[in-house]
Every structure is written in structure tokens, then in C-alpha cells.
Amino acid sequence: MRLLGPRAWGLNPIIGAPSLGLSSKTKDAGSKKLEAFGRIVSNLMAGGLILLSLFTLVVLINQGMFERLVISNNAQSATYFWAPYGKACKLNAHGWVPSSCTTQQSVATTAAAWTSIGAVLATQWYLELQQATALHITTCLIGGTSAVGWGAIVFVAGYDAFPECLPSNGAQPIAGIAMLDTTVRDGSGVYFLTLYSDLNSSMQTVIEHTNTDGTTQPIMSNPFRSVIRPDGTYENDELGTDFIILSTPLGSRYTVDAYCITEIEVVTGLGLPGWSQGFRPCFHSSQWCGIGKHSGHAVSPCWNCGHSITNASELIFLQVAFIVLTLLALNGDFYITFEGIRGLVAGKPVLTYAVLSGLERRKLLIVLIALNAGPSLLYLDVSRIYYFSENGYKICWFSALPLPLPNKCVVYSAPIFLYASVVSIFIALCPMSNFSYANNQFSAGLPALSMYLNNATWPSGSYIPNGIPTVVQLFPTTILLPAAASLAFSILTATIRHYLATNEWLLSLEWCTTNGFVTYCSIPRFITSLPLQRSQAIKIGNKMFCRPSTMALLGYASVTEKDVDHHGVVPYQPNHKAGETYVVSVYALSLALLPSSFACLRPYVVGTVNENHFKPAKRNIDQLEHFRKYRYTRGNCVT
């Protein structure tokens, strides 16, 4: 015959109320079963999120999270932060035509460097200059505003007219295009020029560049690169790198070393309203000769940006280890949850609980979850590098503070707080405007050499090796406000539910002071999500009994000596062989159930329960006996 009432909970008296988390055949058995099912689903979701971390790690490795190199598109469009800056400069075979450039244009660099830039352009565009007395050089800005935080100059050369920075009517003819930013060579900041010549045959081969994520992008072969020092000296550059930036969201041991390589990309596949295209002019006619031998390519300077992470293999190993340890820390919860599933299916009394509601009692689990989530800080920093590439938070927790409210607590719902935090922080961070801002701030670090654009100095590719602000530092309020709002919402909902049930705003914990087991576990202070309402205890005479589901929420499970093999959910057996139940940490439940051959791994017991009385064990002395077998039991109500 099925036991009902207190006998089903491990109590001999017949007085009591149905146990939270124990399904029994009562008039509201249906609602109890539904509540138990909800707690089981909550536990499965919590475990699923940990497994999701492992799946996410595999995907991130496949997408090059730890080492990546991808073309970052950069076309003549306001979308890519382009803007007109001047139509005045002219270039002849010796360099800048005297007095042709405006002051606004020439003060972008030092005077000596500006003169040398003109000389380099004249040297590299000498074939084009054989077709015209002087080239018309339009200067365009990329960035150079407070909204972007960094800047660069692009020179667009035309034969007999100034090309547009933002063309809107298809192809516009150009003689060449060059980009000026800065970089670091030999520890010093230098200006960095990347150039494409429409008539230089060595630059006309289109290469189908394969990014490390498997995507492809056509680029032009052999762009010319030169570094110009502030004193005006210059030389050809073989490295081609700029925007060398260090980021340390997880400390210097796991430094993100980001960099870019300047390229000239073919932009025909970007769906632009207008673009610059190489045309060879026919000076014996008023018409353009169209696509010539070395022309016809729609081009724009761009960056091939990537990163590597110091000690990446170690970081991958650590995250896998944290995931495995987190799953191991949940082993007891998984076992109890699956026992609950079997019991619900079989219609038998079972113990169920929501592990998240007792998270404040599971310090080790909280630490493991935090460590498991830690690498996401690095992922956020890496992802913002690739804002213009083709393919381009975890749980917050709250620690209770001891305040002078000895027997009163504010209540909150841990599941609501945790899930609401994850969702709200994700929604707050995911707008593209935040992604764009983070990307721009990645390139807005302290410069080794700046450029003067729009009456202000801007970093433009060369940085001092001090690292940059992390994403968390860039968005403190964006992260903290949703977390605070989620906590407030969880307090509000839990408090209203508590008030409707008890007509009290604060949770009274007076009964806990009379229960030996709860006192042993330490009574919460100030705020708690544990269901420690007086109605959740069982009073018999002047004693208050703690339910098995509450014991599980506090982080403990019960085992007893095993007489025979049991299949399915083990029913309560008051006359078991040893006559007492052993309380162990839920972390160690699986170890407690190991066969005798692995008895050396069995854990120490927290205490014993005999006739519903909890007796604490002496620390690190009382251990489960090696020559006996043990089985999981739902446990007893204890005092």
C-alpha cells in the first residue's frame, strides 16, 4: 500500500502537510505533479546551458575565435565612415603642385612627411602622369570624427577632374587610389601609405583571397606599401601591417594580439551605388576608351584584419576543464533529477527541486559557472574586430551580505534573476550600434603617431603597447543596469508571491533557529532565494522538521546502506539494514554510490539522520564504510 502523509516523508506521526517537492496522491496531486515537472525542466535547462557552452566553444574554434584573418570591407560609402575632405591637391612628376593643397589637407601630417607623401605618389603614379600634365587628387576621410574615434586619409586620383569620395552613379574613372594611415616600425610611429596604380601591370592580377573562416574576397595583387617617418624620410615596406593592437580582457597571459594588413580589394560584389574604377583614357578622343589592358577593376583600399591569442591552447583546455568540472559538480543534481523523472513516469513519490533556487548555497558551483563564463569576456573583445567582415554574457550572481536582520530576509527568485539577466544583457548589448561603437573604440587607443583631421588629432593605425579598454569597460552601465533591473524584478515578483501567501513582506526565519540541520548549514542573511517559509517546514509538537527537498536545495543528498538491487525510484524503507541515513554533499553523491571496488573514493559524510534527528559528523573523520554498498534515498524530514 502506498504511504501517504508524514509516513511518506519519513515521519512516524500522522500530523503534517504535503511536502514541497514530494508528489503524493492528494486532491491536488495534478498541480503537485505539474510543479515537480516544472522543477525538472528547470534543472534540465540549467544543465543544457552548460552543454551549450561546450557546443559554443566548438563553433568558436571552427570560426577562428583563437586565430583568424579576414578581409574587412572598406568601400566608398558613408556606411564605412567615408566622407569628402577636399578637392584641391594636384600632383605632377615632382610631387604636389606648389600651393595646390589646402592647409586643412596638408596639416594632416608633419610638413616634411606631407612633402614626401607627394613624392612617393608621383613616383608610383609615373605611368599615369605620362598621360596627363597633372593628376587631380581628391582627399577623402575615413572616420576622423568623435563618433568613430580614429581616422585615415584616402587619395583618389583623376586624370582631368576630381573624383568623388562618395560616388553614387555607378563607376567613376580614376587613375589610382592610395590610403594613408599610421603604423609602428621599430617601436616608433610612422605614416603608412598603401597604393594602387591602374597602369602598373604588376598590380592588375585579381586574387581570390580565402579568409580563415572559409569565405572568399577578390583582392588586387602586389599593392605598393611605403612607410614615411615624421622627418620626411621614407622607404618601401615589406611587412604591410598596421592597427597592431593589444587587448587583455583576461590578463596579459591571454593577450589578444590584433593586427591588419592593408590590401586593395575588388568591390564589385558589395552592391554599392557608386565606385572608383580604373579606366585608360583615350586622349585622341573626347570619350573614354573604356576598359584598357590594365584597367577596369572596381577597387578600394581595405584591411585584412586578424588576431592571435597568446596561450590559446591553454585557454581552450581550461574552458573545457571548467565545463567538465561544472558538469561533475552537477552530477548529484542530475542523478536526483533523473530519479525524479522516473518517479513521475511511474507515478511514485519522488523528490524534486530547482537547483537554481539553491544556487546561493552552492559556492563551488557558482565559482565554476563564473570560470566557465570568464572566456566570454575575451570573445566579446575579439568579435568587435570583425565588424566589417562578412561573418561577423553569462550569468551574474549575487552574494548575500550579513546585515543586522537576524531573523528576517528579503526574498528573490534566483531563476528569474539569472534568466532575466542573461536575456536582458544580451538584448542590451546586441544592437549593431553597440557593435559598431566597440569596433571603433578598438581602433581608438592611445596613438604612437596621430593624424590631424577635422581640426583634431586622431589615432590612425599606430598605437602604444598599453592595451585598450575591454568591452566590459566600454559598456558598464549597459551590463549593470539590466542586471540590477533583473534583480529588482526578481525581488518584486518573489516578494509579492510571498506577501500573497503569508501577508508578510519579509521572510521570517525564526523556525530555522530551532532546526539543527538548517542551523548547521547556516541561516541566510539579508536576502535569499531559498524556500524557507514556515509553511515549507513540518511542525510536530514543538519541533520544526526540514523537508528533503529543502535539504537538496541546501546542497545535500541522502544515501543509505543497500540491501538488494532496486529498479526505478527507491521507496522509503523505515526498517533498512543500518537504521540510519547518511547525509553527503550533493557534489559527492555519485562517488557515494560507487561499488565497493572504488570505495577509496567515497566521500566523508556530513552527518547522519536517525529517527529524523540530524547528528553532524566530525569533520574529515566519518566516512562511508568501504565494505558496504550504498544507494540513493529521498531522505527523511529532519530536525
XYZ file of C-alpha atoms in Angstrom:
639
model
C 0.000 0.000 0.000
C 1.311 3.459 -0.909
C 2.251 5.598 2.070
C 0.517 8.953 2.353
C 1.092 11.974 4.567
C 4.026 12.142 7.017
C 4.820 8.418 6.654
C 5.688 9.084 3.028
C 8.177 11.745 4.199
C 9.915 9.547 6.755
C 7.917 10.643 9.827
C 6.064 8.271 12.119
C 3.441 10.800 13.340
C 0.383 11.268 11.161
C 0.249 15.032 11.534
C 1.589 17.266 8.785
C 1.159 18.894 5.435
C 2.166 17.698 1.979
C 5.876 18.124 1.302
C 7.166 20.621 -1.235
C 8.872 18.654 -3.974
C 7.256 15.319 -2.971
C 4.429 14.182 -5.211
C 1.719 12.221 -3.387
C -1.822 11.135 -4.045
C -3.834 14.056 -2.704
C -6.691 16.114 -4.009
C -4.231 18.480 -5.711
C -1.952 15.710 -6.990
C -2.227 17.097 -10.515
C -0.862 20.520 -9.597
C 1.875 18.952 -7.469
C 2.902 16.791 -10.392
C 2.955 19.831 -12.665
C 5.149 21.734 -10.184
C 7.522 18.773 -9.970
C 7.670 18.608 -13.758
C 8.499 22.341 -13.871
C 11.378 21.888 -11.437
C 12.745 19.010 -13.502
C 12.568 21.084 -16.701
C 14.367 23.947 -14.921
C 17.203 21.598 -13.924
C 17.478 20.163 -17.430
C 17.660 23.705 -18.842
C 20.447 24.592 -16.397
C 22.421 21.538 -17.495
C 21.657 22.305 -21.127
C 23.180 25.766 -20.779
C 26.442 24.195 -19.597
C 26.440 21.821 -22.569
C 25.650 24.810 -24.777
C 28.932 26.349 -23.598
C 30.775 23.304 -24.930
C 28.923 23.474 -28.248
C 29.622 27.212 -28.474
C 33.323 26.626 -27.838
C 33.466 24.112 -30.703
C 31.724 26.583 -33.026
C 34.032 29.428 -31.985
C 37.130 27.335 -32.595
C 35.786 26.420 -36.033
C 35.124 30.103 -36.785
C 38.643 31.142 -35.790
C 37.971 32.697 -32.405
C 41.527 31.942 -31.269
C 43.303 32.755 -34.540
C 41.689 34.456 -37.503
C 42.484 36.582 -40.562
C 39.594 38.052 -42.559
C 39.171 40.860 -45.094
C 37.434 43.846 -43.508
C 35.489 45.536 -46.274
C 36.099 49.246 -46.852
C 34.231 50.869 -49.732
C 33.443 54.455 -50.742
C 30.264 54.775 -48.715
C 29.131 56.566 -45.575
C 28.374 53.111 -44.192
C 32.120 52.598 -43.983
C 32.638 56.083 -42.446
C 33.855 57.729 -45.663
C 33.399 61.486 -46.132
C 34.716 64.173 -48.540
C 37.679 66.187 -47.265
C 38.966 68.271 -50.145
C 39.246 68.738 -53.918
C 42.317 70.915 -54.337
C 45.560 68.940 -54.467
C 47.250 68.335 -57.796
C 50.172 66.057 -58.440
C 52.917 66.371 -61.057
C 56.041 64.334 -61.727
C 57.888 66.021 -58.815
C 55.177 65.746 -56.180
C 52.488 68.123 -55.013
C 51.908 71.085 -57.292
C 53.017 74.020 -55.120
C 50.204 75.723 -53.194
C 47.594 73.370 -54.638
C 46.685 71.648 -51.368
C 44.685 73.497 -48.745
C 46.010 73.982 -45.240
C 43.348 71.593 -43.945
C 44.771 68.861 -46.143
C 48.484 69.487 -45.639
C 48.400 69.701 -41.823
C 47.168 66.111 -41.571
C 50.825 65.111 -41.176
C 54.086 66.881 -40.459
C 55.187 69.243 -43.247
C 58.180 67.066 -44.129
C 56.054 63.929 -44.250
C 53.405 65.626 -46.424
C 56.056 66.624 -48.953
C 57.426 63.080 -49.004
C 53.940 61.642 -49.475
C 53.598 63.731 -52.629
C 56.970 62.489 -53.884
C 56.026 58.838 -53.270
C 52.677 59.272 -55.043
C 54.416 60.885 -58.032
C 56.938 58.055 -58.232
C 54.334 55.302 -58.102
C 51.878 57.000 -60.468
C 54.537 57.956 -63.029
C 52.792 55.937 -65.770
C 49.565 57.822 -65.165
C 51.462 61.127 -65.141
C 52.743 60.335 -68.621
C 49.109 60.547 -69.731
C 48.391 63.905 -68.078
C 50.251 67.035 -67.058
C 48.954 66.715 -63.520
C 46.658 64.343 -61.679
C 43.684 65.714 -59.757
C 43.838 64.312 -56.222
C 40.657 64.177 -54.163
C 41.239 63.629 -50.451
C 38.658 61.604 -48.542
C 38.371 60.848 -44.860
C 37.631 57.521 -43.256
C 36.423 58.372 -39.772
C 38.066 61.391 -38.213
C 35.011 62.102 -36.055
C 34.170 61.605 -32.408
C 31.579 59.011 -33.382
C 34.271 56.864 -34.995
C 37.280 57.675 -32.819
C 40.024 57.093 -35.403
C 40.821 58.334 -38.892
C 42.634 57.752 -42.179
C 43.022 59.604 -45.490
C 42.373 58.211 -48.963
C 43.803 59.877 -52.083
C 41.691 59.274 -55.208
C 43.499 60.323 -58.405
C 41.687 61.508 -61.539
C 43.104 62.435 -64.949
C 41.225 65.622 -65.808
C 38.735 66.044 -62.958
C 38.483 65.457 -59.237
C 36.799 62.107 -58.493
C 34.046 61.892 -55.880
C 34.616 60.452 -52.428
C 31.055 59.120 -52.355
C 30.178 58.217 -55.960
C 26.523 57.391 -56.497
C 26.117 56.817 -60.245
C 27.999 53.626 -60.911
C 31.650 53.573 -61.966
C 33.733 56.739 -61.883
C 37.091 56.740 -63.757
C 40.245 57.004 -61.670
C 43.973 56.806 -62.336
C 44.788 55.305 -58.961
C 43.899 55.223 -55.295
C 46.016 55.303 -52.121
C 45.331 55.165 -48.387
C 47.325 56.920 -45.679
C 47.161 55.801 -42.074
C 49.863 55.127 -39.484
C 51.654 52.154 -38.004
C 54.594 51.272 -35.767
C 58.018 50.260 -37.029
C 60.987 49.674 -34.736
C 58.976 50.980 -31.804
C 58.190 54.353 -33.412
C 55.084 55.695 -35.077
C 55.310 56.230 -38.845
C 52.906 57.167 -41.630
C 51.863 54.238 -43.782
C 50.894 54.561 -47.461
C 49.172 51.796 -49.439
C 48.756 52.464 -53.171
C 47.145 51.042 -56.306
C 48.221 52.126 -59.788
C 45.816 51.484 -62.635
C 48.604 51.264 -65.223
C 51.120 49.225 -63.237
C 50.837 45.742 -64.729
C 52.145 44.041 -61.580
C 49.075 45.252 -59.661
C 46.400 44.035 -62.089
C 46.017 40.364 -61.166
C 42.842 39.618 -59.225
C 43.475 37.114 -56.433
C 40.623 35.193 -54.838
C 41.701 35.559 -51.232
C 40.428 32.850 -48.871
C 39.769 34.022 -45.330
C 40.402 31.717 -42.397
C 36.634 31.339 -41.895
C 36.290 29.870 -45.379
C 34.799 32.944 -47.079
C 36.498 34.491 -50.098
C 37.146 38.046 -51.260
C 38.806 39.204 -54.508
C 41.803 41.490 -53.960
C 44.416 43.021 -56.269
C 47.939 41.657 -56.374
C 51.048 43.454 -55.136
C 49.784 46.761 -53.753
C 52.611 49.196 -53.098
C 53.319 49.970 -49.434
C 55.654 52.585 -48.005
C 56.400 53.995 -44.566
C 57.102 57.728 -44.195
C 58.666 58.957 -40.978
C 57.679 62.279 -39.432
C 61.044 63.740 -40.531
C 60.192 63.002 -44.176
C 62.442 60.006 -44.771
C 60.730 57.037 -46.341
C 61.258 53.519 -47.597
C 59.326 50.630 -49.074
C 57.601 48.406 -46.530
C 57.588 44.619 -46.701
C 55.516 43.919 -43.580
C 52.288 45.627 -44.580
C 50.848 45.597 -41.057
C 49.134 48.369 -39.153
C 46.487 48.669 -36.440
C 48.613 46.472 -34.202
C 46.562 46.496 -31.007
C 46.882 44.594 -27.747
C 43.842 43.737 -25.639
C 43.972 41.961 -22.288
C 40.406 41.196 -21.105
C 41.677 38.071 -19.296
C 45.067 39.447 -18.319
C 48.413 39.559 -20.073
C 48.785 35.758 -20.182
C 45.941 35.577 -22.711
C 46.679 38.729 -24.684
C 44.670 39.329 -27.843
C 47.207 40.480 -30.444
C 45.198 42.124 -33.230
C 46.643 43.467 -36.462
C 45.693 44.402 -40.016
C 47.420 44.078 -43.390
C 46.487 46.720 -45.937
C 45.152 45.471 -49.268
C 43.319 46.742 -52.349
C 40.009 44.917 -52.700
C 37.671 44.485 -55.641
C 34.322 45.915 -54.545
C 32.019 44.801 -57.349
C 30.268 42.329 -55.061
C 29.340 44.809 -52.322
C 26.224 46.226 -54.003
C 27.424 49.845 -53.993
C 25.600 52.694 -55.774
C 28.947 54.029 -56.985
C 32.598 53.111 -57.000
C 36.008 54.017 -58.390
C 37.101 52.051 -61.422
C 40.291 52.102 -63.419
C 39.840 53.420 -66.964
C 42.530 54.111 -69.507
C 41.801 57.440 -71.231
C 41.962 57.962 -74.994
C 43.414 61.458 -75.429
C 42.751 61.450 -79.162
C 39.042 61.468 -78.391
C 36.730 63.226 -76.015
C 35.461 59.816 -74.943
C 36.980 57.262 -72.590
C 38.400 54.230 -74.329
C 36.679 52.048 -71.727
C 38.420 49.075 -70.168
C 42.040 49.070 -71.194
C 44.729 46.459 -70.925
C 45.454 47.135 -67.265
C 42.162 48.658 -66.125
C 38.520 48.011 -65.492
C 38.775 46.974 -61.856
C 36.448 48.470 -59.246
C 38.813 48.998 -56.336
C 39.082 50.389 -52.835
C 41.743 50.138 -50.115
C 40.859 47.788 -47.270
C 42.344 45.895 -44.360
C 42.921 42.176 -43.950
C 42.459 42.046 -40.194
C 43.142 39.226 -37.824
C 44.287 38.283 -34.389
C 46.028 35.627 -32.391
C 45.706 34.831 -28.704
C 48.703 34.104 -26.529
C 48.497 30.642 -24.947
C 45.290 29.898 -26.853
C 45.636 26.117 -26.449
C 45.882 26.530 -22.700
C 42.765 28.705 -22.665
C 40.812 26.123 -24.691
C 41.940 23.375 -22.313
C 40.930 25.439 -19.275
C 37.466 26.162 -20.618
C 36.880 22.504 -21.481
C 38.098 21.621 -17.984
C 35.745 24.175 -16.401
C 32.824 22.793 -18.420
C 33.633 19.223 -17.351
C 34.082 20.260 -13.708
C 30.780 22.146 -13.794
C 29.014 19.056 -15.126
C 30.703 16.941 -12.443
C 29.593 19.427 -9.779
C 26.038 18.890 -11.028
C 26.335 15.081 -11.003
C 24.228 14.679 -7.896
C 21.589 17.066 -9.192
C 21.414 15.172 -12.494
C 21.039 11.867 -10.649
C 18.258 13.168 -8.417
C 16.564 14.834 -11.406
C 16.550 11.627 -13.454
C 15.262 9.711 -10.438
C 12.506 12.309 -10.301
C 11.698 11.762 -13.977
C 11.458 8.007 -13.430
C 9.244 8.538 -10.416
C 6.902 10.890 -12.248
C 6.583 8.447 -15.130
C 5.903 5.586 -12.717
C 3.530 7.656 -10.576
C 5.623 7.139 -7.435
C 6.630 9.592 -4.688
C 9.745 11.471 -5.741
C 11.965 14.294 -4.587
C 12.303 17.219 -6.990
C 13.795 20.666 -6.585
C 15.022 23.569 -8.745
C 18.794 23.640 -8.444
C 18.949 27.339 -9.385
C 16.834 28.244 -6.351
C 19.586 26.893 -4.121
C 22.492 28.337 -6.084
C 23.420 30.705 -3.262
C 24.259 27.645 -1.156
C 26.456 26.095 -3.854
C 29.590 28.241 -3.683
C 31.749 25.817 -5.666
C 29.138 25.610 -8.419
C 28.916 29.413 -8.558
C 32.702 29.668 -8.904
C 32.736 27.060 -11.682
C 29.915 28.794 -13.556
C 31.781 32.098 -13.283
C 35.023 30.496 -14.508
C 33.133 28.816 -17.328
C 31.705 32.197 -18.337
C 35.005 34.082 -17.977
C 36.341 33.459 -21.506
C 33.256 35.176 -22.923
C 34.916 38.472 -21.943
C 37.660 37.616 -24.423
C 35.147 36.533 -27.071
C 33.433 39.930 -26.893
C 36.740 41.703 -27.403
C 37.687 39.511 -30.353
C 34.316 39.711 -32.095
C 34.367 43.508 -32.349
C 37.472 43.354 -34.558
C 35.379 41.946 -37.391
C 32.555 44.476 -37.640
C 33.008 44.908 -41.413
C 33.894 41.289 -42.209
C 31.458 39.004 -43.977
C 30.688 36.837 -40.980
C 30.855 38.968 -38.292
C 27.268 37.104 -21.040
C 26.830 34.959 -18.980
C 25.280 34.580 -15.543
C 25.628 37.299 -12.910
C 25.365 36.193 -9.315
C 24.688 37.857 -6.011
C 26.393 37.195 -2.675
C 24.410 37.755 0.494
C 25.770 40.364 2.909
C 25.362 39.943 6.674
C 23.251 42.834 7.954
C 21.568 43.246 11.339
C 18.338 41.461 10.340
C 18.870 38.208 12.270
C 15.540 36.529 11.569
C 14.213 38.457 8.548
C 15.210 38.221 4.894
C 14.297 39.872 1.635
C 13.237 37.216 -0.857
C 14.129 36.998 -4.533
C 13.726 34.401 -7.254
C 17.112 33.100 -8.407
C 15.760 31.531 -11.641
C 14.027 34.781 -12.625
C 17.123 36.811 -11.767
C 19.515 34.560 -13.684
C 17.441 34.045 -16.812
C 16.269 37.674 -16.916
C 19.880 38.863 -16.562
C 21.098 36.701 -19.423
C 18.270 37.755 -21.745
C 18.249 41.464 -20.835
C 22.039 41.876 -21.041
C 22.078 40.104 -24.392
C 19.324 42.400 -25.705
C 21.126 45.471 -24.339
C 24.435 44.546 -25.969
C 23.235 43.164 -29.296
C 22.237 46.346 -31.238
C 24.508 46.967 -34.212
C 25.192 50.472 -32.888
C 26.966 48.924 -29.884
C 28.880 46.551 -32.160
C 29.961 49.497 -34.322
C 30.965 51.565 -31.278
C 33.003 48.689 -29.819
C 34.695 48.162 -33.177
C 35.624 51.843 -33.475
C 36.861 52.047 -29.895
C 39.088 49.066 -30.606
C 40.898 51.323 -33.094
C 40.759 54.409 -30.879
C 43.531 53.564 -28.431
C 46.397 55.835 -27.459
C 48.334 56.535 -30.684
C 52.071 56.291 -31.208
C 51.566 58.762 -34.072
C 48.334 60.612 -34.775
C 46.921 62.451 -37.781
C 45.357 65.902 -37.670
C 41.950 65.686 -39.308
C 38.898 67.921 -38.931
C 40.798 70.193 -36.537
C 41.594 67.365 -34.129
C 44.195 64.649 -33.717
C 43.088 61.066 -34.255
C 44.728 57.661 -33.917
C 45.062 56.080 -37.334
C 46.766 52.717 -37.037
C 49.788 53.136 -34.742
C 49.350 52.520 -31.016
C 51.432 52.382 -27.893
C 51.540 48.846 -26.414
C 49.408 49.570 -23.353
C 46.309 47.651 -24.368
C 42.857 49.122 -24.905
C 39.595 49.297 -22.941
C 37.759 45.975 -22.932
C 34.125 45.596 -23.963
C 33.092 45.334 -20.314
C 34.862 48.636 -19.611
C 33.150 50.245 -22.607
C 29.638 49.183 -21.588
C 29.499 49.156 -17.775
C 26.022 50.663 -17.493
C 24.746 48.627 -20.439
C 25.654 45.486 -18.489
C 24.984 46.575 -14.905
C 21.610 48.264 -15.416
C 19.889 45.188 -16.913
C 21.439 43.037 -14.178
C 20.208 45.437 -11.481
C 16.775 45.639 -13.097
C 16.619 41.837 -13.259
C 17.487 41.595 -9.568
C 14.854 44.205 -8.689
C 12.260 42.387 -10.799
C 13.096 39.053 -9.164
C 12.784 40.643 -5.699
C 9.468 42.266 -6.639
C 7.883 39.110 -8.030
C 9.125 36.912 -5.183
C 8.058 39.447 -2.540
C 4.556 39.768 -3.995
C 4.162 35.990 -4.087
C 5.428 35.752 -0.516
C 3.066 38.500 0.665
C 0.049 36.898 -1.000
C 0.883 33.614 0.713
C 1.832 34.885 4.188
C 0.639 38.509 4.424
C 4.243 39.469 5.295
C 6.725 41.425 3.191
C 9.869 39.863 4.682
C 10.699 36.201 5.108
C 10.708 35.123 8.751
C 13.437 32.613 9.592
C 12.654 32.113 13.267
C 11.801 28.446 12.753
C 15.233 27.866 11.212
C 16.916 28.700 14.514
C 15.157 25.711 16.111
C 16.172 23.210 13.409
C 19.535 21.558 13.911
C 20.156 20.784 10.238
C 19.346 24.280 8.915
C 21.391 25.829 11.715
C 24.295 23.550 10.781
C 24.064 24.808 7.182
C 23.965 28.427 8.458
C 20.894 30.599 8.157
C 20.780 33.099 5.256
C 21.271 36.795 5.958
C 19.625 39.802 4.341
C 18.477 38.165 1.093
C 17.723 34.637 -0.056
C 16.000 32.669 -2.793
C 15.656 29.526 -0.672
C 12.061 28.417 0.067
C 12.433 28.708 3.830
C 8.910 29.890 4.602
C 7.410 28.457 7.771
C 4.799 26.721 5.623
C 7.539 24.696 3.949
C 8.541 23.138 7.268
C 6.610 20.479 9.151
C 5.723 21.150 12.780
C 5.112 18.267 15.160
C 4.749 19.272 18.759
C 7.337 21.944 19.404
C 9.729 20.698 16.722
C 10.150 22.027 13.191
C 11.230 19.496 10.571
C 13.196 20.367 7.434
C 11.944 18.612 4.298
C 14.153 16.509 1.997
C 13.596 18.945 -0.879
C 14.921 21.779 1.291
C 17.942 19.656 2.198
C 18.622 19.205 -1.523
C 18.342 22.951 -2.133
C 20.855 23.498 0.658
C 23.268 21.257 -1.261
C 22.922 17.871 0.412
C 21.666 14.405 -0.537
C 20.927 11.232 1.420
C 22.202 7.693 0.973
C 21.538 4.536 2.921
C 23.004 1.057 3.045
C 21.977 -1.106 0.117
C 20.434 -4.484 0.868
C 19.197 -5.535 -2.570
C 19.249 -4.128 -6.062
C 16.398 -1.737 -6.718
C 14.987 -0.724 -10.044
C 13.168 2.537 -10.564
C 12.581 5.005 -7.711
C 13.509 3.595 -4.320
C 10.579 3.928 -1.900
C 11.064 4.977 1.697
C 12.019 1.989 3.877
C 11.944 2.813 7.593
C 13.455 -0.511 8.597
C 16.501 -0.539 6.378
C 19.511 -2.509 7.477
C 21.623 0.151 9.132
C 18.684 2.030 10.629
C 20.056 5.436 9.663
C 20.544 7.682 6.661
C 23.849 9.301 5.725
C 23.912 12.908 4.533
C 26.566 13.754 1.931
C 27.298 16.767 -0.230
C 25.308 16.655 -3.455
C 28.635 17.196 -5.269
C 29.773 13.794 -3.972
C 26.550 11.817 -4.488
C 27.893 9.847 -7.454
C 31.062 8.965 -5.523
C 28.957 7.707 -2.631
C 27.151 5.292 -4.957
C 30.312 3.745 -6.402
C 30.750 -0.029 -5.945
C 32.965 -1.376 -3.173
C 35.916 -1.777 -5.541
C 36.101 2.034 -5.702
C 35.364 2.542 -2.027
C 38.543 4.573 -1.551
C 36.846 7.380 -3.486
C 33.804 7.526 -1.235
C 33.243 10.902 0.440
C 33.124 11.866 4.061
C 29.635 12.200 5.457
C 28.207 15.500 6.608
C 26.120 13.788 9.235
C 23.621 11.051 9.936
C 19.854 11.043 10.346
C 18.425 8.583 12.851
C 14.750 8.706 13.753
C 14.513 12.072 11.977
C 17.243 13.610 14.115
C 20.302 15.078 12.382
C 23.657 14.474 14.013
C 26.639 16.323 12.473
C 29.699 14.210 11.758
C 33.172 15.078 12.894
C 34.856 16.827 10.010
C 37.031 14.526 7.841
C 36.624 11.614 10.247
C 33.353 9.848 9.463
C 33.496 8.269 6.006
C 31.151 5.853 4.260
C 32.312 2.344 5.061
C 34.398 0.681 2.367
C 32.888 -2.807 2.610
C 29.244 -1.750 2.277
C 27.178 -0.689 -0.705
C 25.004 2.400 -0.666
C 22.020 3.611 -2.604
C 20.377 6.974 -3.052
C 17.272 7.678 -0.989
C 14.887 10.587 -0.929
C 15.808 11.024 2.698
C 13.848 11.948 5.797
C 12.470 15.094 7.288
C 14.968 16.143 9.923
C 15.194 18.344 12.970
